[in-house]
Short mmCIF file of C-alpha atoms in Angstrom, two decimals:
data_model
loop_
_atom_site.label_atom_id
_atom_site.label_comp_id
_atom_site.label_asym_id
_atom_site.label_seq_id
_atom_site.Cartn_x
_atom_site.Cartn_y
_atom_site.Cartn_z
CA MET A 24 0.00 0.00 0.00
CA PRO A 25 1.10 3.63 -0.48
CA GLN A 26 3.03 4.93 2.49
CA LEU A 27 0.83 7.19 4.60
CA LEU A 28 1.75 10.58 6.02
CA PRO A 29 1.48 10.80 9.81
CA LEU A 30 -1.33 13.13 10.75
CA LEU A 31 -0.11 16.59 11.71
CA ALA A 32 -1.92 18.64 14.34
CA ILE A 33 -1.96 21.81 12.34
CA GLY A 34 -3.77 25.04 11.91
CA LEU A 35 -6.01 25.81 8.97
CA MET A 36 -4.70 27.98 6.25
CA PHE A 37 -6.01 29.19 4.70
CA ILE A 38 -5.17 31.92 3.58
CA SER A 39 -5.91 62.35 6.71
CA CYS A 40 -3.79 61.59 9.66
CA ASN A 41 -1.43 64.07 11.33
CA SER A 42 0.16 66.94 9.46
CA ASP A 43 3.45 65.08 9.18
CA GLN A 44 1.72 62.42 7.05
CA THR A 45 0.37 64.60 4.26
CA THR A 46 0.32 63.23 0.75
CA PRO A 47 3.81 63.23 -0.78
CA THR A 48 4.16 65.21 -4.00
CA THR A 49 7.04 63.24 -5.52
CA LYS A 50 7.32 59.74 -6.85
CA SER A 51 9.07 57.04 -4.84
CA SER A 52 12.82 57.08 -5.28
CA ALA A 53 12.63 53.41 -6.27
CA SER A 54 11.94 52.81 -9.94
CA MET A 55 8.43 51.87 -10.95
CA ASP A 56 7.70 48.18 -11.40
CA THR A 57 8.09 47.40 -15.10
CA ALA A 58 6.07 44.16 -15.13
CA THR A 59 4.15 43.82 -18.36
CA ASP A 60 1.59 41.24 -17.23
CA ASN A 61 0.14 39.61 -14.14
CA SER A 62 0.59 35.98 -15.14
CA TRP A 63 2.21 35.44 -11.73
CA ILE A 64 -1.31 35.26 -10.32
CA LYS A 65 -1.66 31.74 -11.75
CA THR A 66 0.81 30.28 -9.26
CA THR A 67 0.70 32.70 -6.35
CA ASN A 68 -0.54 32.33 -2.81
CA ILE A 69 -1.83 35.10 -0.54
CA TYR A 70 -0.75 35.81 3.04
CA GLU A 71 -2.89 38.32 4.95
CA VAL A 72 -0.84 40.60 7.20
CA ASN A 73 -2.47 42.03 10.34
CA VAL A 74 0.23 44.60 11.16
CA ARG A 75 -1.39 45.66 14.44
CA GLN A 76 -1.27 42.17 15.95
CA TYR A 77 1.74 40.71 14.14
CA THR A 78 4.35 41.95 16.61
CA PRO A 79 4.37 43.58 20.07
CA GLU A 80 5.39 46.82 18.34
CA GLY A 81 2.70 46.55 15.69
CA THR A 82 4.71 48.50 13.12
CA PHE A 83 5.86 48.10 9.53
CA ASN A 84 9.48 48.02 10.63
CA ALA A 85 8.84 45.26 13.16
CA PHE A 86 6.96 43.20 10.59
CA ALA A 87 9.82 43.59 8.10
CA ALA A 88 11.97 41.34 10.29
CA HIS A 89 9.61 38.45 9.41
CA LEU A 90 10.04 38.78 5.64
CA PRO A 91 12.95 36.28 5.39
CA ARG A 92 10.97 33.68 7.35
CA LEU A 93 7.88 34.18 5.20
CA ARG A 94 9.88 34.00 2.00
CA ASP A 95 11.49 30.76 3.16
CA MET A 96 8.01 29.43 3.90
CA GLY A 97 7.09 30.07 0.27
CA VAL A 98 4.76 33.05 0.70
CA GLN A 99 4.48 34.98 -2.56
CA THR A 100 1.84 37.70 -2.18
CA LEU A 101 1.52 39.83 0.96
CA TRP A 102 -1.92 41.38 1.53
CA PHE A 103 -1.82 44.16 4.10
CA MET A 104 -4.98 45.00 5.97
CA PRO A 105 -5.78 48.74 5.67
CA VAL A 106 -2.73 50.92 6.25
CA THR A 107 -4.64 54.22 6.23
CA PRO A 108 -5.36 56.30 9.38
CA ILE A 109 -8.44 55.52 11.47
CA SER A 110 -11.24 57.97 12.23
CA GLU A 111 -11.58 59.14 15.83
CA LYS A 112 -15.28 59.98 15.77
CA GLU A 113 -17.43 56.94 16.65
CA LYS A 114 -14.23 54.89 16.98
CA LYS A 115 -14.72 51.40 18.38
CA GLY A 116 -12.58 50.24 21.25
CA VAL A 117 -9.22 51.80 22.09
CA LEU A 118 -7.62 51.64 18.64
CA GLY A 119 -10.60 51.49 16.31
CA SER A 120 -11.25 49.56 13.12
CA PRO A 121 -8.74 49.76 10.26
CA TYR A 122 -11.78 49.74 7.98
CA ALA A 123 -12.94 53.19 9.23
CA CYS A 124 -10.59 55.33 7.16
CA SER A 125 -9.98 59.05 7.73
CA ASP A 126 -7.71 59.70 4.72
CA TYR A 127 -7.20 57.50 1.67
CA THR A 128 -3.70 58.79 0.91
CA ALA A 129 -2.05 58.77 4.33
CA ILE A 130 -0.59 56.21 6.71
CA ASN A 131 -1.88 55.10 10.10
CA SER A 132 0.73 56.49 12.52
CA GLU A 133 0.15 53.41 14.68
CA PHE A 134 2.12 51.47 12.05
CA GLY A 135 4.82 54.02 11.24
CA THR A 136 5.31 56.56 8.45
CA MET A 137 4.77 56.65 4.72
CA ALA A 138 8.52 56.28 4.31
CA ASP A 139 8.40 53.14 6.47
CA PHE A 140 5.71 51.61 4.30
CA LYS A 141 7.48 52.44 1.05
CA SER A 142 10.67 50.94 2.45
CA LEU A 143 8.78 47.79 3.43
CA VAL A 144 7.27 47.44 -0.06
CA ASP A 145 10.66 47.98 -1.68
CA LYS A 146 12.26 45.38 0.58
CA ALA A 147 9.45 42.91 -0.11
CA HIS A 148 9.83 43.44 -3.86
CA SER A 149 13.59 42.92 -3.66
CA MET A 150 12.93 39.54 -2.02
CA GLY A 151 10.45 38.44 -4.68
CA PHE A 152 7.15 39.21 -2.95
CA LYS A 153 4.17 40.90 -4.54
CA VAL A 154 2.27 43.39 -2.35
CA ILE A 155 -1.43 44.22 -2.34
CA ILE A 156 -3.32 46.45 0.07
CA ASP A 157 -6.84 46.41 1.45
CA TRP A 158 -8.96 49.03 -0.27
CA VAL A 159 -12.15 50.14 1.50
CA ALA A 160 -14.05 51.96 -1.23
CA ASN A 161 -17.62 51.64 0.02
CA HIS A 162 -17.34 53.69 3.19
CA THR A 163 -15.17 55.86 5.39
CA GLY A 164 -15.03 56.80 9.07
CA TRP A 165 -17.15 59.67 10.39
CA ASP A 166 -14.35 62.24 10.33
CA HIS A 167 -12.74 61.38 7.02
CA ARG A 168 -11.28 64.52 5.48
CA TRP A 169 -13.89 64.38 2.71
CA THR A 170 -16.73 64.86 5.23
CA LYS A 171 -15.53 68.45 5.57
CA GLU A 172 -14.04 69.03 2.12
CA HIS A 173 -16.73 67.30 0.05
CA PRO A 174 -19.78 66.38 2.17
CA ASP A 175 -21.79 65.94 -1.03
CA TRP A 176 -19.72 62.84 -1.81
CA PHE A 177 -21.55 60.92 0.94
CA GLU A 178 -24.98 59.37 1.09
CA LYS A 179 -27.38 61.07 3.51
CA ASP A 180 -29.83 59.59 5.99
CA ALA A 181 -33.32 60.71 4.97
CA THR A 182 -34.48 60.76 8.59
CA THR A 183 -31.61 62.54 10.33
CA GLY A 184 -30.16 64.49 7.42
CA ASP A 185 -26.74 63.35 8.59
CA PHE A 186 -24.35 60.99 6.84
CA LYS A 187 -25.74 57.50 6.25
CA ARG A 188 -24.35 54.82 8.53
CA ALA A 189 -23.21 51.65 6.83
CA SER A 190 -25.49 48.68 7.41
CA GLY A 191 -24.84 47.15 10.83
CA MET A 192 -21.66 49.17 11.50
CA ASP A 193 -21.93 52.38 13.51
CA ASP A 194 -18.38 53.60 12.98
CA ILE A 195 -18.56 54.01 9.20
CA ILE A 196 -20.58 56.04 6.70
CA GLU A 197 -21.39 55.31 3.06
CA LEU A 198 -20.06 57.09 -0.01
CA ASP A 199 -22.24 58.08 -2.97
CA PHE A 200 -20.87 56.44 -6.11
CA LYS A 201 -23.48 58.15 -8.25
CA ASN A 202 -21.31 61.27 -7.85
CA PRO A 203 -18.76 61.49 -10.72
CA ALA A 204 -16.40 63.68 -8.66
CA LEU A 205 -16.30 61.09 -5.88
CA ARG A 206 -15.53 58.32 -8.36
CA LYS A 207 -12.64 60.28 -9.86
CA ALA A 208 -11.23 61.11 -6.43
CA MET A 209 -11.42 57.45 -5.40
CA ILE A 210 -9.58 56.33 -8.52
CA ASP A 211 -6.96 59.03 -7.99
CA ALA A 212 -6.44 57.82 -4.41
CA MET A 213 -5.91 54.28 -5.65
CA LYS A 214 -3.46 55.54 -8.27
CA PHE A 215 -1.48 57.18 -5.48
CA TRP A 216 -0.62 53.82 -3.91
CA VAL A 217 0.35 52.24 -7.22
CA GLU A 218 2.55 55.15 -8.24
CA GLU A 219 3.97 56.21 -4.89
CA ALA A 220 4.24 52.91 -2.99
CA ARG A 221 4.53 50.66 -6.06
CA ILE A 222 1.96 48.14 -4.81
CA ASP A 223 0.88 45.30 -7.11
CA GLY A 224 -2.87 45.25 -6.57
CA PHE A 225 -5.85 45.62 -4.29
CA ARG A 226 -7.98 43.47 -2.07
CA ALA A 227 -11.35 45.20 -2.37
CA ASP A 228 -13.22 45.15 0.93
CA LEU A 229 -16.93 44.37 0.53
CA ALA A 230 -16.45 44.78 -3.21
CA PHE A 231 -20.08 43.97 -4.00
CA TRP A 232 -21.31 46.87 -1.82
CA VAL A 233 -19.84 49.18 -4.46
CA GLU A 234 -21.54 49.56 -7.83
CA LEU A 235 -20.00 47.24 -10.41
CA ASP A 236 -19.64 50.03 -12.94
CA PHE A 237 -17.25 51.85 -10.60
CA TRP A 238 -14.85 48.92 -10.63
CA GLN A 239 -15.30 48.67 -14.40
CA GLU A 240 -14.25 52.30 -14.64
CA ALA A 241 -11.43 52.08 -12.10
CA LYS A 242 -9.60 48.98 -13.31
CA PRO A 243 -8.63 50.15 -16.82
CA GLU A 244 -7.62 53.56 -15.49
CA LEU A 245 -5.33 52.04 -12.89
CA GLU A 246 -3.90 49.49 -15.26
CA LYS A 247 -2.66 52.26 -17.51
CA ILE A 248 0.09 52.41 -14.87
CA LYS A 249 0.83 48.67 -14.76
CA PRO A 250 -1.01 45.33 -14.60
CA LEU A 251 -2.50 44.73 -11.16
CA PHE A 252 -3.97 41.88 -9.13
CA TRP A 253 -7.63 42.41 -8.17
CA LEU A 254 -8.94 40.32 -5.26
CA GLY A 255 -12.57 40.95 -4.42
CA GLU A 256 -14.22 40.25 -1.09
CA LEU A 257 -17.29 38.65 -2.61
CA ASP A 258 -18.50 35.17 -3.42
CA PRO A 259 -18.76 34.46 -7.17
CA LEU A 260 -21.70 32.16 -6.47
CA GLU A 261 -23.66 35.22 -5.36
CA LYS A 262 -22.14 37.96 -7.53
CA PRO A 263 -20.71 36.32 -10.67
CA GLU A 264 -21.01 39.55 -12.65
CA TYR A 265 -18.26 41.13 -10.54
CA MET A 266 -15.79 38.60 -11.92
CA SER A 267 -15.73 40.70 -15.09
CA VAL A 268 -13.38 42.92 -13.04
CA PHE A 269 -11.84 40.84 -10.28
CA ASP A 270 -9.19 38.22 -10.96
CA ALA A 271 -10.03 36.24 -7.83
CA ALA A 272 -12.70 36.21 -5.15
CA TYR A 273 -13.63 34.54 -1.89
CA THR A 274 -15.22 31.12 -1.52
CA TRP A 275 -17.40 32.17 1.40
CA THR A 276 -19.94 29.42 0.72
CA TRP A 277 -17.24 26.75 0.88
CA MET A 278 -15.92 28.21 4.15
CA HIS A 279 -19.37 28.09 5.77
CA LYS A 280 -20.29 24.67 4.40
CA THR A 281 -17.03 23.03 5.54
CA ARG A 282 -17.74 24.23 9.07
CA GLU A 283 -21.27 22.85 8.83
CA PHE A 284 -19.86 19.62 7.45
CA TYR A 285 -17.42 19.15 10.32
CA GLN A 286 -19.56 20.38 13.22
CA ASP A 287 -22.94 18.99 12.20
CA GLY A 288 -21.82 15.76 10.59
CA ALA A 289 -23.29 16.62 7.21
CA SER A 290 -22.79 14.34 4.24
CA LEU A 291 -19.79 14.76 1.96
CA ALA A 292 -22.35 15.23 -0.79
CA LEU A 293 -22.89 18.72 0.66
CA LEU A 294 -19.31 19.69 -0.14
CA ASP A 295 -19.46 18.00 -3.54
CA SER A 296 -22.46 20.11 -4.48
CA VAL A 297 -20.67 23.31 -3.48
CA LEU A 298 -17.59 22.41 -5.51
CA ASN A 299 -19.75 21.65 -8.51
CA ARG A 300 -21.31 25.10 -8.25
CA TYR A 301 -17.92 26.80 -8.12
CA ASP A 302 -16.96 24.95 -11.29
CA GLU A 303 -19.69 26.89 -13.09
CA VAL A 304 -18.71 30.45 -12.14
CA PRO A 305 -16.04 32.65 -13.77
CA GLY A 306 -12.77 33.77 -12.26
CA ILE A 307 -10.25 32.31 -9.83
CA MET A 308 -11.46 31.01 -6.49
CA ALA A 309 -9.53 31.99 -3.32
CA TRP A 310 -9.82 29.08 -0.88
CA PHE A 311 -9.69 29.87 2.83
CA THR A 312 -11.16 28.95 6.15
CA THR A 313 -10.05 31.92 8.25
CA ASN A 314 -9.17 35.58 7.94
CA HIS A 315 -9.30 38.65 10.18
CA ASP A 316 -13.10 38.63 10.43
CA GLU A 317 -13.48 34.88 10.87
CA ASN A 318 -10.78 34.65 13.52
CA SER A 319 -12.04 37.57 15.61
CA TRP A 320 -15.79 37.04 15.38
CA ASN A 321 -16.43 33.36 14.59
CA GLY A 322 -13.45 31.57 16.09
CA THR A 323 -10.12 30.12 15.16
CA GLU A 324 -9.76 27.29 12.68
CA TYR A 325 -9.39 24.97 15.66
CA GLU A 326 -12.72 26.08 17.09
CA LYS A 327 -14.47 25.66 13.76
CA TYR A 328 -12.75 22.68 12.17
CA GLY A 329 -10.93 20.75 14.88
CA SER A 330 -9.24 17.67 13.47
CA ALA A 331 -10.25 18.53 9.91
CA ALA A 332 -7.98 21.61 9.87
CA GLY A 333 -5.05 19.86 8.23
CA ALA A 334 -7.01 18.27 5.42
CA LEU A 335 -8.78 21.54 4.63
CA ALA A 336 -5.45 23.39 4.55
CA VAL A 337 -4.15 20.87 2.02
CA PHE A 338 -7.33 21.26 -0.01
CA SER A 339 -6.93 25.04 -0.08
CA ALA A 340 -3.38 24.77 -1.41
CA THR A 341 -4.04 22.15 -4.06
CA TRP A 342 -7.59 22.56 -5.42
CA LYS A 343 -8.01 24.72 -8.49
CA GLY A 344 -7.60 28.34 -7.39
CA ILE A 345 -5.47 30.35 -4.97
CA PRO A 346 -4.80 29.56 -1.28
CA LEU A 347 -5.33 32.38 1.18
CA MET A 348 -3.60 32.24 4.58
CA TYR A 349 -3.98 34.51 7.64
CA SER A 350 -1.32 35.87 9.97
CA GLY A 351 -0.38 33.34 12.65
CA GLN A 352 -1.63 30.15 11.09
CA GLU A 353 1.94 28.89 10.81
CA GLY A 354 2.32 29.37 14.58
CA PRO A 355 -0.22 27.94 14.98
CA ASN A 356 -2.29 30.75 16.48
CA LYS A 357 -4.98 29.27 18.69
CA LYS A 358 -6.67 32.42 19.98
CA ARG A 359 -9.17 34.90 18.66
CA LEU A 360 -7.37 38.18 18.05
CA ALA A 361 -9.10 41.30 19.35
CA PHE A 362 -10.24 43.54 16.52
CA PHE A 363 -10.29 47.01 18.10
CA GLU A 364 -7.56 46.56 20.73
CA LYS A 365 -3.90 45.61 20.83
CA ASP A 366 -3.69 41.82 21.08
CA PRO A 367 -0.44 40.48 19.60
CA ILE A 368 -0.07 36.99 18.16
CA ASP A 369 1.78 34.74 20.60
CA TRP A 370 4.42 33.28 18.29
CA ASN A 371 6.69 31.67 20.89
CA ASN A 372 9.40 31.74 18.17
CA GLU A 373 8.45 28.20 17.19
CA TYR A 374 6.46 28.43 13.95
CA GLU A 375 5.53 24.77 14.25
CA LEU A 376 3.75 24.65 10.89
CA HIS A 377 6.38 26.48 8.88
CA ASP A 378 7.59 23.34 7.12
CA PHE A 379 4.06 22.12 6.47
CA TYR A 380 3.13 25.28 4.59
CA LYS A 381 6.55 25.47 2.98
CA THR A 382 6.01 22.03 1.45
CA LEU A 383 2.60 23.03 0.09
CA PHE A 384 3.64 26.45 -1.18
CA GLU A 385 6.85 25.21 -2.80
CA LEU A 386 4.89 22.43 -4.49
CA ARG A 387 2.39 24.97 -5.77
CA SER A 388 5.05 27.31 -7.13
CA SER A 389 7.14 24.57 -8.76
CA SER A 390 4.34 22.41 -10.17
CA PRO A 391 2.57 23.54 -13.36
CA ALA A 392 -0.16 21.07 -12.39
CA LEU A 393 -1.23 23.37 -9.53
CA ALA A 394 -1.49 26.54 -11.60
CA THR A 395 -4.95 28.09 -11.75
CA ASP A 396 -5.38 27.09 -15.39
CA ALA A 397 -4.23 23.47 -14.96
CA SER A 398 -6.80 20.69 -15.18
CA LEU A 399 -8.50 19.06 -12.20
CA HIS A 400 -9.99 15.58 -12.41
CA ARG A 401 -12.11 14.15 -9.58
CA LEU A 402 -11.16 10.52 -9.09
CA SER A 403 -13.54 7.65 -8.48
CA THR A 404 -12.90 5.54 -5.38
CA THR A 405 -14.64 2.70 -3.56
CA ASP A 406 -15.63 5.13 -0.76
CA SER A 407 -17.09 8.30 -2.21
CA ALA A 408 -18.98 8.91 1.04
CA HIS A 409 -15.78 9.76 2.94
CA VAL A 410 -13.00 10.42 0.44
CA ILE A 411 -12.18 13.29 -1.89
CA ALA A 412 -9.44 12.35 -4.33
CA PHE A 413 -8.36 14.42 -7.29
CA LEU A 414 -5.62 14.66 -9.88
CA ARG A 415 -4.18 17.97 -11.06
CA LYS A 416 -2.36 17.85 -14.37
CA SER A 417 -0.47 20.07 -16.80
CA GLY A 418 1.52 18.38 -19.54
CA ASN A 419 3.61 15.67 -17.93
CA ASP A 420 3.33 17.17 -14.46
CA GLU A 421 0.78 15.53 -12.14
CA VAL A 422 -0.19 16.03 -8.49
CA LEU A 423 -2.44 13.54 -6.71
CA VAL A 424 -4.33 14.56 -3.55
CA VAL A 425 -6.29 12.14 -1.35
CA LEU A 426 -8.31 13.34 1.66
CA ASN A 427 -10.10 11.23 4.25
CA LEU A 428 -12.80 13.71 5.25
CA SER A 429 -14.27 11.56 7.98
CA LYS A 430 -13.87 10.40 11.57
CA ASN A 431 -13.27 6.87 10.33
CA LYS A 432 -9.98 5.42 11.51
CA SER A 433 -8.14 2.90 9.35
CA LEU A 434 -10.37 3.73 6.43
CA ARG A 435 -9.68 1.28 3.59
CA PHE A 436 -10.53 2.10 -0.01
CA THR A 437 -9.21 1.89 -3.56
CA ILE A 438 -8.85 4.46 -6.31
CA THR A 439 -10.66 2.86 -9.21
CA ASP A 440 -9.96 5.63 -11.72
CA GLY A 441 -7.61 4.70 -14.54
CA ALA A 442 -6.28 8.26 -14.74
CA VAL A 443 -3.83 7.52 -11.91
CA ASN A 444 -0.83 5.52 -13.09
CA GLY A 445 2.93 5.49 -12.73
CA ARG A 446 5.44 6.34 -10.05
CA PHE A 447 4.83 9.18 -7.59
CA THR A 448 6.54 10.61 -4.50
CA ASN A 449 4.85 11.62 -1.24
CA VAL A 450 5.70 15.32 -1.01
CA PHE A 451 5.86 15.31 2.79
CA SER A 452 7.80 12.08 3.41
CA ASP A 453 9.59 11.61 0.04
CA ALA A 454 8.39 7.98 0.06
CA PRO A 455 8.03 6.51 -3.46
CA VAL A 456 4.81 4.87 -4.61
CA ASP A 457 4.02 3.02 -7.83
CA PHE A 458 0.33 3.42 -8.60
CA SER A 459 0.64 1.12 -11.57
CA VAL A 460 0.96 -1.67 -9.01
CA ASP A 461 -1.14 -0.61 -6.03
CA LYS A 462 -4.01 1.89 -5.66
CA ASN A 463 -5.22 0.65 -2.28
CA PHE A 464 -5.21 2.99 0.71
CA GLU A 465 -5.60 2.82 4.46
CA MET A 466 -5.96 6.26 6.03
CA GLN A 467 -6.60 7.58 9.51
CA ASP A 468 -9.37 10.03 10.40
CA TRP A 469 -8.99 13.41 8.63
CA GLU A 470 -5.70 12.33 7.10
CA TYR A 471 -4.33 13.83 3.90
CA LEU A 472 -1.90 12.54 1.28
CA VAL A 473 -0.21 14.55 -1.49
CA TYR A 474 1.91 12.98 -4.25
CA ARG A 475 3.79 14.36 -7.24
CA LYS A 476 4.51 12.23 -10.27
CA VAL A 477 8.14 11.29 -10.73
CA GLY A 478 9.59 13.02 -13.76
CA GLY A 479 6.69 15.45 -13.93
#
């Protein structure tokens, strides 16, 4: 039988301020990125950076010390949660929400200076990272500079006559995208970060709360500067039309259904049906099971997925799409991080899951079979009620993934699909397997196996 990988106990990947921070009037001293396309998206992964909680200092400079470790782990794209200053009026907690912006072209002094951020981006680029930033277009905080300079750019509450609060969130107010001047100013603010800080794209917060035609206007204008990566916080199953703009988007439905599957004992057919639906929508799927919102408000991956965490992390890194990972998962981080207060990740300088993610990310970057445009073939087995097995393929390169998504220990089954043949290597243990001879498996509960074809 194929040699099995010992089960790892792992975390789920996923995946105007003060006067001294006024908008710079000169371009960054570093040369502009001269990339002519964004084909790198096909093989990238995304690592969400929560600067506030990443280190005790909570600054750009303190985070920069982690870049070598992250690069060694195989991280390719760094997504920074909002770096803009936070509104004081109606602020939540001691520090407030990063998503309640007071100036779109300034830096949150909590994190450092504009020069610090530019230096961090330049250093990241020199090490081979791409950098995207969170962009909160739908709303601002109550004392954003535009509330005084351009109050007509905001929606108004018909009852109070004041600015309109965003749905369910008291610390933010909604912008009026029917106003052409507002739309131009928003695009100009986005251009600032591409030109001045040389970022490589945007993660659009609540992208579907903003009119689609704004994004359709903004993208071509911004890409006159250079090709960018557009990650939308939306589920293509619900808003497929937005994929005419965004390169990739969130698999929120998958995230919720996997939790339901694990906690409620639902049938594997539930997950199969979700995957089939994602096959029918356009764009690249970003697979995840935690992020800043999920961790803070709904619980860590350990609370939600328990023993299934490892298998779901492997799925996220190998299924067709892009894996998205959150700060601390390589720790692993086992606590909910406070959202409005200082609450640093407790790293303990161990990074127990570093090698686990390194194996997955290096496989993804080196294997054409795991690119977003490579084929995926679901494999037939003798136990479709508990096993998801699939083969990724591009040319001669093949990656085989087998997941026991059940509590069943010593689960015995056979891959009956003729698509799997030849000699493979277990990517975690380096053990060789010849599937021309033996396609029988015995796996423990929630175990995962990943193989790459020899000579692929």
